[in-house]
mmCIF file of C-alpha atoms in Angstrom:
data_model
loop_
_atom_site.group_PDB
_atom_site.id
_atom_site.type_symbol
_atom_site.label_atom_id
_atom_site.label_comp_id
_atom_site.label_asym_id
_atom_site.label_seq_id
_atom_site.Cartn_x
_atom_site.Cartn_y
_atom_site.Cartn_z
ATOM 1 C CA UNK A 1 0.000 0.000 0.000
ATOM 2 C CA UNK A 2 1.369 3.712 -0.915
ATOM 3 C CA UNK A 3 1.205 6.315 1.813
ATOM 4 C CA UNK A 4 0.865 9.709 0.386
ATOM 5 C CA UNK A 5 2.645 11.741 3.401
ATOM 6 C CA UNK A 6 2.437 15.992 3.197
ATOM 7 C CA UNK A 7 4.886 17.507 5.250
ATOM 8 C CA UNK A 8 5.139 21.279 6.159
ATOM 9 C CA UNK A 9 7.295 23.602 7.302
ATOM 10 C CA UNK A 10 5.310 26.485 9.109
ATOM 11 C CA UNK A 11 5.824 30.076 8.935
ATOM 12 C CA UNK A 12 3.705 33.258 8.102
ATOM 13 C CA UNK A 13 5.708 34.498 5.817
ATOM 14 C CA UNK A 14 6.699 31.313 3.962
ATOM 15 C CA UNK A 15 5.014 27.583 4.672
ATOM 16 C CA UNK A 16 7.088 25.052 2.866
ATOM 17 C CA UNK A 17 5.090 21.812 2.184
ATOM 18 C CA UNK A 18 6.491 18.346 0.392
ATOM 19 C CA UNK A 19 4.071 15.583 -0.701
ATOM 20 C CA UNK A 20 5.747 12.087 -0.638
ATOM 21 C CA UNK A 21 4.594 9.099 -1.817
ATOM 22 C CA UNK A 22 5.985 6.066 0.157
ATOM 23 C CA UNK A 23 5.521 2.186 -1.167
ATOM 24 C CA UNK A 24 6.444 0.777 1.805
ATOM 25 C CA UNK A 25 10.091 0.763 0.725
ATOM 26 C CA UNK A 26 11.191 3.931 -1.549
ATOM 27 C CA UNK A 27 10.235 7.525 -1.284
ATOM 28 C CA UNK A 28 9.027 9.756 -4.463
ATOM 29 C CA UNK A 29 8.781 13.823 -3.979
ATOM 30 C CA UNK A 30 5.625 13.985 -5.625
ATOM 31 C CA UNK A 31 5.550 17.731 -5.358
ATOM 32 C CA UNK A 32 7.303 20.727 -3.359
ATOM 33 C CA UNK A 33 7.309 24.253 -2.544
ATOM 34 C CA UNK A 34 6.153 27.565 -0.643
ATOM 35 C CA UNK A 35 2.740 29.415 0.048
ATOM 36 C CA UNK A 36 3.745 32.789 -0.107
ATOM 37 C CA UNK A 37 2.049 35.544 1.998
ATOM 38 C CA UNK A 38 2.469 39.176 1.344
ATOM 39 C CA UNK A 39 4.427 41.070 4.261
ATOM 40 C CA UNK A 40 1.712 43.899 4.052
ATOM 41 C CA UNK A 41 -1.126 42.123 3.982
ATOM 42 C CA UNK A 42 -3.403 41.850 7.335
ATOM 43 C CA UNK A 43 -2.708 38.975 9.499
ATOM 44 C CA UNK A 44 -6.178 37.289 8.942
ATOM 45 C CA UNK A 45 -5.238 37.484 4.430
ATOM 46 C CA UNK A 46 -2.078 35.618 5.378
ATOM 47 C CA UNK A 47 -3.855 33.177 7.053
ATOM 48 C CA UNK A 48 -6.183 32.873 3.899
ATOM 49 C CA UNK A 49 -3.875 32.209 2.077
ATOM 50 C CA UNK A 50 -1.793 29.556 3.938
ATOM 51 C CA UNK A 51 -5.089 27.925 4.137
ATOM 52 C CA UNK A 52 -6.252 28.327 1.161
ATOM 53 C CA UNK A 53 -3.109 26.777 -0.379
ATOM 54 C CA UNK A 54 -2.851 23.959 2.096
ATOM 55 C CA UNK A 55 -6.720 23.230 0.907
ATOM 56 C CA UNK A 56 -5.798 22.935 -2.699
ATOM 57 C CA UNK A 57 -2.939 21.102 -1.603
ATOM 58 C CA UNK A 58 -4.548 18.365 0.239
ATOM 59 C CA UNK A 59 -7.257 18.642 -2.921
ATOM 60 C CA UNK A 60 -5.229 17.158 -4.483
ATOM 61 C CA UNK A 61 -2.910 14.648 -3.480
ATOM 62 C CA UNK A 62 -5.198 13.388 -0.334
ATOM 63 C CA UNK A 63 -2.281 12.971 2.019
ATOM 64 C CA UNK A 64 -2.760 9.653 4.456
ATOM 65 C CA UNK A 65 -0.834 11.935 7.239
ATOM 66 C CA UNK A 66 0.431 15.392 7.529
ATOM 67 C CA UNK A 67 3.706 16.002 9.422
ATOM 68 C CA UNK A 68 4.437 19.751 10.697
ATOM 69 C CA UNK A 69 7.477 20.957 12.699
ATOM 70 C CA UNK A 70 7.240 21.570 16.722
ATOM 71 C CA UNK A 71 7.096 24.866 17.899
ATOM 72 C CA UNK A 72 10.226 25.859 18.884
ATOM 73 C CA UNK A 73 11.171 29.281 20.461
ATOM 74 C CA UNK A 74 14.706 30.644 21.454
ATOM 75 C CA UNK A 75 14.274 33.031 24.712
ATOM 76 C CA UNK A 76 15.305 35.808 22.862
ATOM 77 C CA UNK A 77 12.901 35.369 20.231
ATOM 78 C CA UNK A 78 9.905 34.857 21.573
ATOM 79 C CA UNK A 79 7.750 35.940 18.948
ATOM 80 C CA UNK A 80 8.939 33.787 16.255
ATOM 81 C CA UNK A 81 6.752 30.891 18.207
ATOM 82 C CA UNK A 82 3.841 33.335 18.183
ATOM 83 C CA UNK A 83 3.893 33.270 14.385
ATOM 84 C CA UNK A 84 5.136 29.817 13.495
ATOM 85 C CA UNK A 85 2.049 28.972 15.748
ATOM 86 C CA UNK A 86 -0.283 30.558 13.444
ATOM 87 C CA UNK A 87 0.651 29.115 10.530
ATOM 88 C CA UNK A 88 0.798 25.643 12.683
ATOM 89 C CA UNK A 89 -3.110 26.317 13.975
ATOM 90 C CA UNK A 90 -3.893 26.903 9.835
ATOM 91 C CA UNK A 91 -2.159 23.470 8.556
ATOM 92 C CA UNK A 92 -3.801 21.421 11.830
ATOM 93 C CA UNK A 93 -7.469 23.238 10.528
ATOM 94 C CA UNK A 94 -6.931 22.066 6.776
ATOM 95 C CA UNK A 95 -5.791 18.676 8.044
ATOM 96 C CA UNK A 96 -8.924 18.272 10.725
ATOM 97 C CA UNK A 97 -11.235 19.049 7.834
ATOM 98 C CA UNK A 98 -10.610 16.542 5.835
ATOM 99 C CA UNK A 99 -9.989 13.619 8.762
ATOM 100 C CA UNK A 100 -6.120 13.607 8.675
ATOM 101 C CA UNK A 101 -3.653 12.879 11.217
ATOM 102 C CA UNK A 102 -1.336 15.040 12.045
ATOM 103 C CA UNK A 103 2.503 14.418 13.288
ATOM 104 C CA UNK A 104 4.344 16.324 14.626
ATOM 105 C CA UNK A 105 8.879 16.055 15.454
ATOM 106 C CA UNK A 106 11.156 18.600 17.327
ATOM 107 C CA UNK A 107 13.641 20.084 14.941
ATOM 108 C CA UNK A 108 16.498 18.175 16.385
ATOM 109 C CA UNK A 109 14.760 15.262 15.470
ATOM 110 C CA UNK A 110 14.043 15.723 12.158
ATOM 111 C CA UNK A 111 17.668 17.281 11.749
ATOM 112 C CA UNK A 112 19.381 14.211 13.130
ATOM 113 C CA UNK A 113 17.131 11.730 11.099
ATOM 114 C CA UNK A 114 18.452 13.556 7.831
ATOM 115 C CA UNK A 115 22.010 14.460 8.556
ATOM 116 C CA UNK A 116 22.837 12.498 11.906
ATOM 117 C CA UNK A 117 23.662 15.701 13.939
ATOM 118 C CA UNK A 118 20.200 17.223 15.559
ATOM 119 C CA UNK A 119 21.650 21.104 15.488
ATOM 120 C CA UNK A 120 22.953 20.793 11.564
ATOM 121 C CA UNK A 121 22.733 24.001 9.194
ATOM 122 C CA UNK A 122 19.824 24.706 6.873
ATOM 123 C CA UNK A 123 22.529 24.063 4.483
ATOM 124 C CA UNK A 124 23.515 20.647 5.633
ATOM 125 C CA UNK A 125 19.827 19.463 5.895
ATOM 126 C CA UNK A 126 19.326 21.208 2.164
ATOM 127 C CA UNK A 127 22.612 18.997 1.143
ATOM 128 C CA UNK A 128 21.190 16.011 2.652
ATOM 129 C CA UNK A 129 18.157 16.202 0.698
ATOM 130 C CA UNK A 130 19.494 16.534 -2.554
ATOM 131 C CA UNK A 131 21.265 13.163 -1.777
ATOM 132 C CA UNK A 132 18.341 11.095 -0.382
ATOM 133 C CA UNK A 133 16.180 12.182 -2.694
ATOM 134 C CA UNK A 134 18.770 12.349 -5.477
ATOM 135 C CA UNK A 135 18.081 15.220 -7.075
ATOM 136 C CA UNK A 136 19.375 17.389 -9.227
ATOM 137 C CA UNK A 137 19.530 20.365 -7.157
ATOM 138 C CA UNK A 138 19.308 21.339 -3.295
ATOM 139 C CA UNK A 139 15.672 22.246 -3.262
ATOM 140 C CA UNK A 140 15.173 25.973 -2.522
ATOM 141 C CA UNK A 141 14.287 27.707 -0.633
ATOM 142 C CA UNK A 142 15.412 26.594 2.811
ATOM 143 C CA UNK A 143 11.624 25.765 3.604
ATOM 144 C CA UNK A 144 11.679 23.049 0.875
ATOM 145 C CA UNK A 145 13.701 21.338 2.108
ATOM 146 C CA UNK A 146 12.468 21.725 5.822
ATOM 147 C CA UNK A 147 9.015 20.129 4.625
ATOM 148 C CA UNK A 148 10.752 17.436 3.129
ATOM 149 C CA UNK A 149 12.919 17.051 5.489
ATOM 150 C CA UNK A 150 9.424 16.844 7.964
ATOM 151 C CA UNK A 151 8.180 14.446 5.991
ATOM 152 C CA UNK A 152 11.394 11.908 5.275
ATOM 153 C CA UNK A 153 11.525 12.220 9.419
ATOM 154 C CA UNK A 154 7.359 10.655 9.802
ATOM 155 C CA UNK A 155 8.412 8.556 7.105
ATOM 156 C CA UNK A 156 12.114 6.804 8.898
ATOM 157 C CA UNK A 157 9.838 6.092 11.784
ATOM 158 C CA UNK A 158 6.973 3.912 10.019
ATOM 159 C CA UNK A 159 10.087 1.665 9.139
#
């Protein structure tokens, strides 16, 4: 049976999302990139638009699972967990509409799954990417690869 697993990467001004398809044994990128929000725009457009997006998204490709990044908050940046959490609260709503589970991995776990180290780079993860999924080029930008990243992560642990 193929599991069709849609991993995002949370954020207000970029979501990165990745839809896998998994056969039990290989992984295929089905499809990859960013909903883009404008910085100007009100809060509640953004979130229109994320969810919009995410809608068409699971439209689509009817993901078995979606897998979205912990919040995670550095004391002197507070805030960032304040946004990330909106865009979170978004992906969870288009996920409970249509009946899908959501997972959800720290960071460091997702980080050490990919590259072995659970504080690597953005670059290092982007590397690692490009070689698991063998692709032509690190996927861009840095959100890509996060979703993928997200996604590979849900995906190491069904194994």
């Amino acid at each position: 049976m193929t599991l069709i697993v849609l991993g995002i990467d949370p954020g207000l001004n970029r979501t990165g999302y990745a839809v896998l398809e998994h056969d039990g044994k290989d992984s295929q990128l089905r499809e990859a990139g960013v909903l883009k929000t404008g910085e100007t725009d009100s809060l509640g457009s953004r979130l229109n638009t994320i969810y919009m997006g995410l809608a068409d998204i699971i439209s689509e490709f009817g993901p078995d699972t979606m897998v979205v990044e912990n919040l995670y908050s550095h004391y002197s940046h507070p805030q960032t967990a304040v946004v990330m959490g909106h865009a979170r609260g978004i992906a969870f709503l288009a996920a409970a509409e249509k009946n899908i589970p959501v997972a959800c991995y720290a960071s460091t776990r997702i980080k050490k799954s990919i590259t072995g180290n659970g504080r690597a780079s953005k670059i290092q993860v982007q590397r690692s990417i490009k070689a698991i999924m063998k692709l032509d080029k690190a996927p861009e930008p840095f959100d890509v690869a996060d979703a993928i990243a997200v996604a590979l992560c849900h995906i190491e642990g069904l194994r």
